[in-house]
Structures are given as structure tokens and as C-alpha cells.
Rosetta silent file (secondary structure, phi, psi, omega in degrees, C-alpha in Angstrom):
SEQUENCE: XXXXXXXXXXXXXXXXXXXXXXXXXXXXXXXXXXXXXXXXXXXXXXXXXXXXXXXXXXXXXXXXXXXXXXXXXXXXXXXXXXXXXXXXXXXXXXXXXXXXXXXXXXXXXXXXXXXXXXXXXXXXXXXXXXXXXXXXXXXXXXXXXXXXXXXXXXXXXXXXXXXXXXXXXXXXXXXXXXXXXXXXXXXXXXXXXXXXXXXXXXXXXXXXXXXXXXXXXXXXXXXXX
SCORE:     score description
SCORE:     0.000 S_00000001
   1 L     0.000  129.750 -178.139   75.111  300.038  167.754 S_00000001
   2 L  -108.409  136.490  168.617   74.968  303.044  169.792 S_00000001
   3 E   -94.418   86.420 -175.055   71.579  304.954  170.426 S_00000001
   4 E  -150.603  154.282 -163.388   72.218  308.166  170.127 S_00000001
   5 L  -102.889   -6.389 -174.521   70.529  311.545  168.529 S_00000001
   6 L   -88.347  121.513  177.954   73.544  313.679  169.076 S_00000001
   7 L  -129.313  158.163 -161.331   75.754  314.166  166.065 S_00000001
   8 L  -130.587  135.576  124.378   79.563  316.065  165.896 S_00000001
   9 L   105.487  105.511 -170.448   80.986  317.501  162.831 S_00000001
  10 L  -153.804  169.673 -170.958   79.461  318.565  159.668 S_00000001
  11 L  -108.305  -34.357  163.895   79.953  321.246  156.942 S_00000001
  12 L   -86.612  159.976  173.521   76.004  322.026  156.555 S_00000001
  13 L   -85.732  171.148  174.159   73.542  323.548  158.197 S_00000001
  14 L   -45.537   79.655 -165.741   71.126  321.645  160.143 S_00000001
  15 L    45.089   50.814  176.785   67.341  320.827  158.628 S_00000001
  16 L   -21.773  -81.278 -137.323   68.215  324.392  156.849 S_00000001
  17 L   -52.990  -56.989 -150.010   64.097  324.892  155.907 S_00000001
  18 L  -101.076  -33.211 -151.659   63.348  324.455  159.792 S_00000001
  19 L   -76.776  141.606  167.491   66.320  324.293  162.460 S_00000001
  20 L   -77.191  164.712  174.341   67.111  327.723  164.169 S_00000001
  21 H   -58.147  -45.831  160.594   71.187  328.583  164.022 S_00000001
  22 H   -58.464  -32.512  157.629   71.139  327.019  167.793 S_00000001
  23 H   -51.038  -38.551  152.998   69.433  324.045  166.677 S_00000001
  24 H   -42.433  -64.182 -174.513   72.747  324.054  164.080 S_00000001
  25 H   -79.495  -27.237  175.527   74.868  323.949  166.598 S_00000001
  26 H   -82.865  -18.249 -139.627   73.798  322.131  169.789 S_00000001
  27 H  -104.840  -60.969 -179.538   71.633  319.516  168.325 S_00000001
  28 H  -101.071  -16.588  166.129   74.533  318.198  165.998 S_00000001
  29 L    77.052   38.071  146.891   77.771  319.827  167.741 S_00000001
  30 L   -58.165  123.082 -172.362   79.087  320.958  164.542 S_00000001
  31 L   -41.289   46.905  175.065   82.207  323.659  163.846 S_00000001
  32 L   -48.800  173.701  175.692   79.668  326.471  162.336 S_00000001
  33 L  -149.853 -158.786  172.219   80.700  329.646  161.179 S_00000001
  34 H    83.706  164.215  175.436   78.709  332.635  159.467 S_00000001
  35 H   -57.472  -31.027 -171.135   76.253  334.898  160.892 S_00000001
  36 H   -75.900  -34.786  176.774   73.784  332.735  162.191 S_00000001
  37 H   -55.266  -74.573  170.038   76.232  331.156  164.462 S_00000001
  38 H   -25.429  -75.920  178.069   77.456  334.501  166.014 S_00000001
  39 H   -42.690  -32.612 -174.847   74.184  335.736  166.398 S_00000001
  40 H   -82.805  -34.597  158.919   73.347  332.131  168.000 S_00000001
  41 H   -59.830  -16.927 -176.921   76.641  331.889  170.049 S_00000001
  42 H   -90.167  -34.260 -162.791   76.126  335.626  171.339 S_00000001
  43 H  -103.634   -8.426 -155.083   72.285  334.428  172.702 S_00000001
  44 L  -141.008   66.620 -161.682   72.587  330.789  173.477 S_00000001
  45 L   -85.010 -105.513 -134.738   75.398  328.885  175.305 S_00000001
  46 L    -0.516  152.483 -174.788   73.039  326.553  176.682 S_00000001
  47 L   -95.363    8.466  144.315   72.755  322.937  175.878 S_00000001
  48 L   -13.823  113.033  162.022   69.104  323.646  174.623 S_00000001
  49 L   -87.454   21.883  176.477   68.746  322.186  170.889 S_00000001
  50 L  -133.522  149.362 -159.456   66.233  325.311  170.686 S_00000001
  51 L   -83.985  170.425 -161.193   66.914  328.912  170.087 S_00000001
  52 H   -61.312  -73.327 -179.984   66.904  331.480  172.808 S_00000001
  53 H   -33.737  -39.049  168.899   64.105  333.265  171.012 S_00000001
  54 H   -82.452  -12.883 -159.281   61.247  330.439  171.283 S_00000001
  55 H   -84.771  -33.366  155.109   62.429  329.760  174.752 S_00000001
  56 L   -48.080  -19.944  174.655   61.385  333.122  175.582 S_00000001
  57 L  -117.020   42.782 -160.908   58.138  332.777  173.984 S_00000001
  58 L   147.896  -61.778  179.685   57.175  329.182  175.298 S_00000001
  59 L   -87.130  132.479 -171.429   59.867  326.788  174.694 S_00000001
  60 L  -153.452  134.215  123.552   62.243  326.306  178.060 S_00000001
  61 L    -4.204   98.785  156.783   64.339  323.616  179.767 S_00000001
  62 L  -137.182  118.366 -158.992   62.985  321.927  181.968 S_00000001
  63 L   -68.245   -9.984  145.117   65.631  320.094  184.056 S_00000001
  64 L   -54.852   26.581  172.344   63.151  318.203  186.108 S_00000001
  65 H   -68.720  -26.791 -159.406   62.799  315.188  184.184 S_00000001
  66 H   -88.707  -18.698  160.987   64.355  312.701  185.361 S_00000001
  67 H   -81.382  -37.941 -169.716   61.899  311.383  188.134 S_00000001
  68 H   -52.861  -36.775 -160.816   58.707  311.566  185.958 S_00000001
  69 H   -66.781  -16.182 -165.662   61.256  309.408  183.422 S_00000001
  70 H   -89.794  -51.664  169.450   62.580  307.207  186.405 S_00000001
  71 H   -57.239  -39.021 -173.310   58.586  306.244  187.456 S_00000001
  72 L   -75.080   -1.993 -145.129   58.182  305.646  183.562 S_00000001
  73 L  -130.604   -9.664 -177.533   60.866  303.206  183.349 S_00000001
  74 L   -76.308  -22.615 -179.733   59.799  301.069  186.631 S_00000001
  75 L   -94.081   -0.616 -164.766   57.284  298.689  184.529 S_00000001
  76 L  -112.369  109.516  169.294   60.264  298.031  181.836 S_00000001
  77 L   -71.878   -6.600  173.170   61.677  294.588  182.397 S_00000001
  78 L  -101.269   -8.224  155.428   64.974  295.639  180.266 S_00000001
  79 L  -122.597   30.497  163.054   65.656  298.071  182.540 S_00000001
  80 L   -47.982  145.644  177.237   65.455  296.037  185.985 S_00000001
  81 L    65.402    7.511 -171.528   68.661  296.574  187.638 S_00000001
  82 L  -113.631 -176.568  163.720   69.295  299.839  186.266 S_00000001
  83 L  -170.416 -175.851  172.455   68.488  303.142  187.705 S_00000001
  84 E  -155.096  138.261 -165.340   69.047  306.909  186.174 S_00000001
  85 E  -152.003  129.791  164.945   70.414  309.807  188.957 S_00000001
  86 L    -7.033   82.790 -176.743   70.858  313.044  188.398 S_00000001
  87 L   -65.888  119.126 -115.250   74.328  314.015  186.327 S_00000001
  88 L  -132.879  133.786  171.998   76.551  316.499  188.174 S_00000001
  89 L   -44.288  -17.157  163.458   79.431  318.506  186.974 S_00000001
  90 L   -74.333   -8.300  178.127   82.076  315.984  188.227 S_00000001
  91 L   -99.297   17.497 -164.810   80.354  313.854  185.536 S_00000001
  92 H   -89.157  -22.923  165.737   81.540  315.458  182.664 S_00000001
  93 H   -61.158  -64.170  169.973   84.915  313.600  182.081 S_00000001
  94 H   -64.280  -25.694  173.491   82.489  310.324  181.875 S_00000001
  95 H   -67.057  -32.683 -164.198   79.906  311.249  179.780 S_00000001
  96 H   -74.099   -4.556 -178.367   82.208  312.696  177.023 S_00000001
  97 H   -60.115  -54.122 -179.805   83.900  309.165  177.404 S_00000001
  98 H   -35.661  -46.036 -164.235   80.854  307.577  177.002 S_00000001
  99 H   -91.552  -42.896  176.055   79.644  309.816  174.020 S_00000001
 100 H   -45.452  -39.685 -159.243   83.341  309.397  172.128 S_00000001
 101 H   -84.614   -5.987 -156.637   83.131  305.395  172.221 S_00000001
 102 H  -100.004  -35.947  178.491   79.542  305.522  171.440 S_00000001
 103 H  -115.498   -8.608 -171.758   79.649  307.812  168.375 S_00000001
 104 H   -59.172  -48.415 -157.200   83.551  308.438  166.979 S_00000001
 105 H   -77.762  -13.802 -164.496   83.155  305.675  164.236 S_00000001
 106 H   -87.717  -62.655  178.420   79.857  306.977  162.874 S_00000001
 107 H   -46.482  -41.823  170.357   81.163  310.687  162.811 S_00000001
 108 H   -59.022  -10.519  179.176   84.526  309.551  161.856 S_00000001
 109 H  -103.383  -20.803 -173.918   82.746  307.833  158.470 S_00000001
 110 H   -98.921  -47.526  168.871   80.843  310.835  157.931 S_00000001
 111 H   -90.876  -42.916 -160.638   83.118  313.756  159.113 S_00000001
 112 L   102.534   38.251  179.789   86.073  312.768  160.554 S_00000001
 113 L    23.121  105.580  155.228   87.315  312.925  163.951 S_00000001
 114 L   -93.294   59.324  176.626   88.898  315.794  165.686 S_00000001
 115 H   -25.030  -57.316 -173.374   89.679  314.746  169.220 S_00000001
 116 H   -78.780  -67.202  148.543   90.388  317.979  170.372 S_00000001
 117 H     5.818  -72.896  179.776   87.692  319.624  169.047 S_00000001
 118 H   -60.721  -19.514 -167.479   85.208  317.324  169.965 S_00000001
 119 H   -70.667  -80.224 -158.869   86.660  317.707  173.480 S_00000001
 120 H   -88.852   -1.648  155.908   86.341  320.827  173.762 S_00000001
 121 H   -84.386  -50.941  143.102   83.018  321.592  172.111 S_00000001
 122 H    -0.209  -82.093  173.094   81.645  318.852  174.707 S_00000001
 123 H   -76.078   13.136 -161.842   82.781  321.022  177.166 S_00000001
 124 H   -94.766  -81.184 -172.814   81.779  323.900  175.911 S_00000001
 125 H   -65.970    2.785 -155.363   78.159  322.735  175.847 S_00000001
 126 L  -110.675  144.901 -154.841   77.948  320.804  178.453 S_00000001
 127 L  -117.321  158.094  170.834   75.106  321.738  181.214 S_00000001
 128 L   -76.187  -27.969  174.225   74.444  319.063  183.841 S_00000001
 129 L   -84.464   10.480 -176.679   70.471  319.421  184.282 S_00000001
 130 L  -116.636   23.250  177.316   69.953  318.277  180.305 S_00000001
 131 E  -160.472  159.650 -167.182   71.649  314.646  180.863 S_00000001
 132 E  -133.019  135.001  178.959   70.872  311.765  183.448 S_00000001
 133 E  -108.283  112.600 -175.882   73.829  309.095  184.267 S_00000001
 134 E   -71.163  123.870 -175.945   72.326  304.928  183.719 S_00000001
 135 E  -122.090   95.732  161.961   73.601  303.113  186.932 S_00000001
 136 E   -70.153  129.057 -145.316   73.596  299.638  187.009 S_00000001
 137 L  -100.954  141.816 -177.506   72.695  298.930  190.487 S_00000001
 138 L  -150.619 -156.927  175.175   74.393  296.425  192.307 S_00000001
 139 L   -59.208  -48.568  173.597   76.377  296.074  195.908 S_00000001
 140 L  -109.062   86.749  178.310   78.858  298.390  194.224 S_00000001
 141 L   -52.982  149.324  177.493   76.786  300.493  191.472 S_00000001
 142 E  -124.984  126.734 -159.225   78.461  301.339  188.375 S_00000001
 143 E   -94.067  126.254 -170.748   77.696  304.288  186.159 S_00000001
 144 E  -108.953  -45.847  173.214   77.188  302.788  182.306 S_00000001
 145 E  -136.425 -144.818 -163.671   75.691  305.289  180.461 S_00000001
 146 E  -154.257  154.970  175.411   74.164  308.746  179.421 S_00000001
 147 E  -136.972  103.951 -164.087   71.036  310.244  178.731 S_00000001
 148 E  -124.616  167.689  151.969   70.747  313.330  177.578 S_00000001
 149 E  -160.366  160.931  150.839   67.250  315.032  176.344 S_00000001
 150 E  -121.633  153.865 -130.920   65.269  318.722  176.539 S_00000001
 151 E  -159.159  120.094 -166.861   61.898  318.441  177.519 S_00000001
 152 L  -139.847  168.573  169.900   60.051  321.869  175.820 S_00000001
 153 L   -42.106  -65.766 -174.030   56.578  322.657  175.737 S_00000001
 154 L   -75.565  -45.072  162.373   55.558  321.261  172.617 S_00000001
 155 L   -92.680  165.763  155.688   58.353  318.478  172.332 S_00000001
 156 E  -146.971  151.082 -120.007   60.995  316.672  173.656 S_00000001
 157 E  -125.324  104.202  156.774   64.425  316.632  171.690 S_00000001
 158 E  -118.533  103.188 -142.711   66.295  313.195  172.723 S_00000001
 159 E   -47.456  -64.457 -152.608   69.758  313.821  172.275 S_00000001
 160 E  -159.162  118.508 -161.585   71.363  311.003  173.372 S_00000001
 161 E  -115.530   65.493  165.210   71.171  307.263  174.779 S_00000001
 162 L   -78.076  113.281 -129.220   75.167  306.132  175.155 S_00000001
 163 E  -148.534  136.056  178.062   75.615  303.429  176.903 S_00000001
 164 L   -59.282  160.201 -148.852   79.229  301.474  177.682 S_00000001
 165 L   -94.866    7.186  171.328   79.681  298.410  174.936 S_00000001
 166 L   -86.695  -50.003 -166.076   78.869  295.716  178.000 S_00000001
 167 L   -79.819   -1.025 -179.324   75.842  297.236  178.566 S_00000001
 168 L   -83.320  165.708 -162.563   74.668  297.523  174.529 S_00000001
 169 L    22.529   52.472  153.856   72.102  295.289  173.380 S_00000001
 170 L  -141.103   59.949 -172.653   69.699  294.569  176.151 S_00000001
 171 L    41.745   38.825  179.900   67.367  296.049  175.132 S_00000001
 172 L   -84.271   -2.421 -179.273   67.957  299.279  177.628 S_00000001
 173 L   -71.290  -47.631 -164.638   68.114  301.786  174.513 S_00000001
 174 H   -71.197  -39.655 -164.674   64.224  300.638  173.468 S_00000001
 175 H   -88.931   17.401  172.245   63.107  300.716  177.176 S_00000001
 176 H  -114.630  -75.635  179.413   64.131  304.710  177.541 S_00000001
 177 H   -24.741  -77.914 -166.913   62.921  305.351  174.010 S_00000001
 178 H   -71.016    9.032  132.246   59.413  303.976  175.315 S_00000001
 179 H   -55.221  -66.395  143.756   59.326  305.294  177.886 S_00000001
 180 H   -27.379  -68.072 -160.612   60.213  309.122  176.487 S_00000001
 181 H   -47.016  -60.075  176.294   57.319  308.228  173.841 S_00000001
 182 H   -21.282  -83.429 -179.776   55.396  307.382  177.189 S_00000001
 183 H   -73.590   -8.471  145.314   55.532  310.403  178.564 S_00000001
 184 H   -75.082  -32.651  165.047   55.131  312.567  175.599 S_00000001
 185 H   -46.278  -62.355  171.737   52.100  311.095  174.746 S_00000001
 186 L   -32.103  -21.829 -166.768   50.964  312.120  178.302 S_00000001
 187 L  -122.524   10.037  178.866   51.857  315.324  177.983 S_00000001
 188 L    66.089   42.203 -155.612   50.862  316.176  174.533 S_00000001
 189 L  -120.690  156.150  145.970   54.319  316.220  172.985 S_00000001
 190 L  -131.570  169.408 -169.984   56.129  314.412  170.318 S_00000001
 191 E  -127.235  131.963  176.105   59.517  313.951  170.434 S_00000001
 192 E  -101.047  153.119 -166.267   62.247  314.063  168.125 S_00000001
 193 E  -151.630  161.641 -176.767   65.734  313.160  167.368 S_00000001
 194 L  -129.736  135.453 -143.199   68.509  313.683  164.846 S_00000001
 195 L  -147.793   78.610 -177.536   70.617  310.282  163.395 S_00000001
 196 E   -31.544  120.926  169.039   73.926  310.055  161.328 S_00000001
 197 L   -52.189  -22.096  172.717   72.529  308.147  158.529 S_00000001
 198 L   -71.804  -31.193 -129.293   75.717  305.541  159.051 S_00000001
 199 L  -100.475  113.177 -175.293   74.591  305.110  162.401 S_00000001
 200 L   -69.156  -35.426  168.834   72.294  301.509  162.453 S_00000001
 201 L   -35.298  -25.942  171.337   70.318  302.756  165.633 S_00000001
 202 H   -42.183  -55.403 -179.827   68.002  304.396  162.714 S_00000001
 203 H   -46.355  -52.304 -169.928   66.478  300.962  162.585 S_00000001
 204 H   -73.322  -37.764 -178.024   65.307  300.741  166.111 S_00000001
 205 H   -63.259  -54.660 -158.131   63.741  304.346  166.061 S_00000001
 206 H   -45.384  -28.722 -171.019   61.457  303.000  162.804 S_00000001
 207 H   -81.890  -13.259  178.669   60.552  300.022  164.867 S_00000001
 208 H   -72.778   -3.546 -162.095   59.447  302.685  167.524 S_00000001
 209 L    66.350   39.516 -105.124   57.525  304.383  165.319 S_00000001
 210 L  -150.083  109.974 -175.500   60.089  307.300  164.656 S_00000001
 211 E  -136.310  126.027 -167.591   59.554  308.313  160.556 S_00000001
 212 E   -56.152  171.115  173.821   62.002  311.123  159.000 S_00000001
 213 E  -132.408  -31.056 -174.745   60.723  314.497  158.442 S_00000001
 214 E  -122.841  167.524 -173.957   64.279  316.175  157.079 S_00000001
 215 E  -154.244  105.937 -178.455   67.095  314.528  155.436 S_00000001
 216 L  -112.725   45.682  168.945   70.710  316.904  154.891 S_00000001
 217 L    54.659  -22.561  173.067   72.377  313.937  153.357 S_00000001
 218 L  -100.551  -14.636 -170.619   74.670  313.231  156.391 S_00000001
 219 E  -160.163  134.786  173.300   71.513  312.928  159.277 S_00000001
 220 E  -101.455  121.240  177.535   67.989  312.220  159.366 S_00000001
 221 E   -87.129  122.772  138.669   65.796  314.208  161.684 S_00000001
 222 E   -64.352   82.147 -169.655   63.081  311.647  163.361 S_00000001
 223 E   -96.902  152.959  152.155   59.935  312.461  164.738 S_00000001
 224 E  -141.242  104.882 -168.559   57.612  310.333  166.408 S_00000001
 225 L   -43.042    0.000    0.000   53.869  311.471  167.068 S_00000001
């Protein structure tokens, strides 16, 4: 089971009634076409799952996250031995490893798989302050997984919890999830996520308290208050 909110390759748009055209594309990292994509591709390379247009009137990146999230995460006995440091542009070969082994079968049952594609949308989007690298720390630390989120006024959008298949199920997916919830409560946020419907990690948001609000037949968008 992989935890992750990030989804590649679809035919629809995104939570049509609500998602902006940049919320189409960044959120699930789908081939779009059409107007709204131009117009969103002309205003919004960023790895933002929000459009240019609220971030100007509110909604912004803010790439300082990762110590309040690091202090949240110090009280979590499933993540003892872990740490999360700052991901860099030299990190970009490993995360997309990380995000292929973690998600290609779920996309590949829903979409298909396009290696090259996927490659190169990955790098297309990928900004370094919107993801955190999970280091299990030891004499010689080893970097296991990815973290990706955006942290906005009202919300925070969390992308993606990928994590190498040694490191899956102990219980470090749940202790970042609660953590995130942590500090949105604090901060008056809720936070949200988007979930290939194949993808069994669904289960774990609902025990988090994580209840759909949209459904486009291939992904459930998942808020939790």
C-alpha cells in the first residue's frame, strides 16, 4: 500500500464542479489538453495544486514547512528513527523513483503507464521547496521516502507520502498524516488529498477521519476537518 494523494494519467477533468484547470493538472499529473490547460500552463508552472489566481488573492506556497512538521512528528513513536530534511534539486532522480514504485500499479490499473511521460511530467513539475525527503537515521542515514504537500492559507493539499517497500507498513504513513491533521487544526486549516480509487491507502485516510467530498470515477478527493 502506498500513501499517496498524487495521481498520473487520466482523460477527465479533475473535481470538474470545484478544481481550477491547475488543480487539473498538478494535483493529479494528468496529459490535459483544451483551453483551460493553456490558459493554466501559460500562468502556473509551479508545483502548487492551486491556481495562480487565488494565490494572488490569499492562497501561496509556503515552503517553510518542514520544521513546524519535523517538531510535530517528535512525540510519534512510529516515526522514532526517522527524520524529514529539506529536498534539493539533486533529489529529483530519487523522488520520481520513489513516486514510480509507489504508484505505477494503481495508475497502471486505472490509466496505464507511460514511462516517458510520467518522467517527464515529474520533471516538468517538480519544485524542491513543496517535498521533504524521510531519512532513516542511522550511522549511515538512508533516504526512504517523499513527502510532498502545499501548505495555503485556508488548507493544506497533501500530495504525497511514498515511502521505499522496506519502509511500508510501520505505521510512518499514519504518523505524518497526524501530524499534518495536527498542525492544521492549529492553524485553522483542513487539509485535503486526492486518491486513485484502486489505491487501498483510501482506508487509512477514513480511519483518520478523511470523508470524500468529490468522486470523478477514477479518484476520490478527501477532506478532513
Amino acid at each position: 500500500m502506498m500513501l499517496s494523494a498524487s495521481v498520473t494519467r487520466g482523460t477527465a477533468p479533475c473535481d470538474a464542479a470545484n478544481a481550477s484547470a491547475h488543480d487539473a493538472i498538478d494535483s493529479d499529473g494528468r496529459k490535459p489538453s483544451g483551453p483551460s490547460w493553456v490558459f493554466a500552463h501559460a500562468t502556473c508552472r509551479g508545483f502548487s495544486c492551486f491556481p495562480e489566481g487565488e494565490a494572488r488573492t490569499g492562497l501561496k506556497l509556503v515552503a517553510r514547512w518542514i520544521d513546524p512538521l519535523a517538531a510535530a512528528l517528535r512525540d510519534a513513536s512510529a516515526f522514532r528513527g526517522y527524520a524529514l530534511r529539506d529536498a534539493t534539486h539533486d533529489d529529483e532522480a530519487l523522488l520520481y523513483a520513489l513516486h514510480r514504485d509507489g504508484l505505477r500499479q494503481y495508475v497502471d490499473a486505472t490509466w496505464g503507464w507511460e514511462e516517458e511521460w510520467q518522467r517527464a511530467h515529474f520533471a516538468g513539475q517538480y519544485q524542491a521547496n513543496a517535498n521533504a525527503v524521510i531519512v532513516r537515521k542511522s550511522s549511515s542515514p538512508q533516504d526512504v521516502g517523499r513527502l510532498s504537500l502545499t501548505r495555503h492559507w485556508r488548507k493544506i493539499f497533501l500530495r504525497d507520502i511514498e515511502l521505499m517497500a522496506s519502509e511500508r507498513n510501520r505505521g510512518i504513513g499514519g504518523a505524518i498524516i497526524g501530524s499534518v491533521l495536527t498542525l492544521a487544526a492549529n492553524s485553522g486549516r483542513h487539509v485535503e488529498l486526492l486518491v486513485l480509487k484502486c489505491n487501498p491507502a483510501q482506508r487509512l485516510y477514513e480511519r483518520m477521519g478523511f470523508r470524500p467530498v468529490s468522486d470523478d470515477g477514477a479518484r476520490l478527493r478527501m477532506r478532513a476537518l
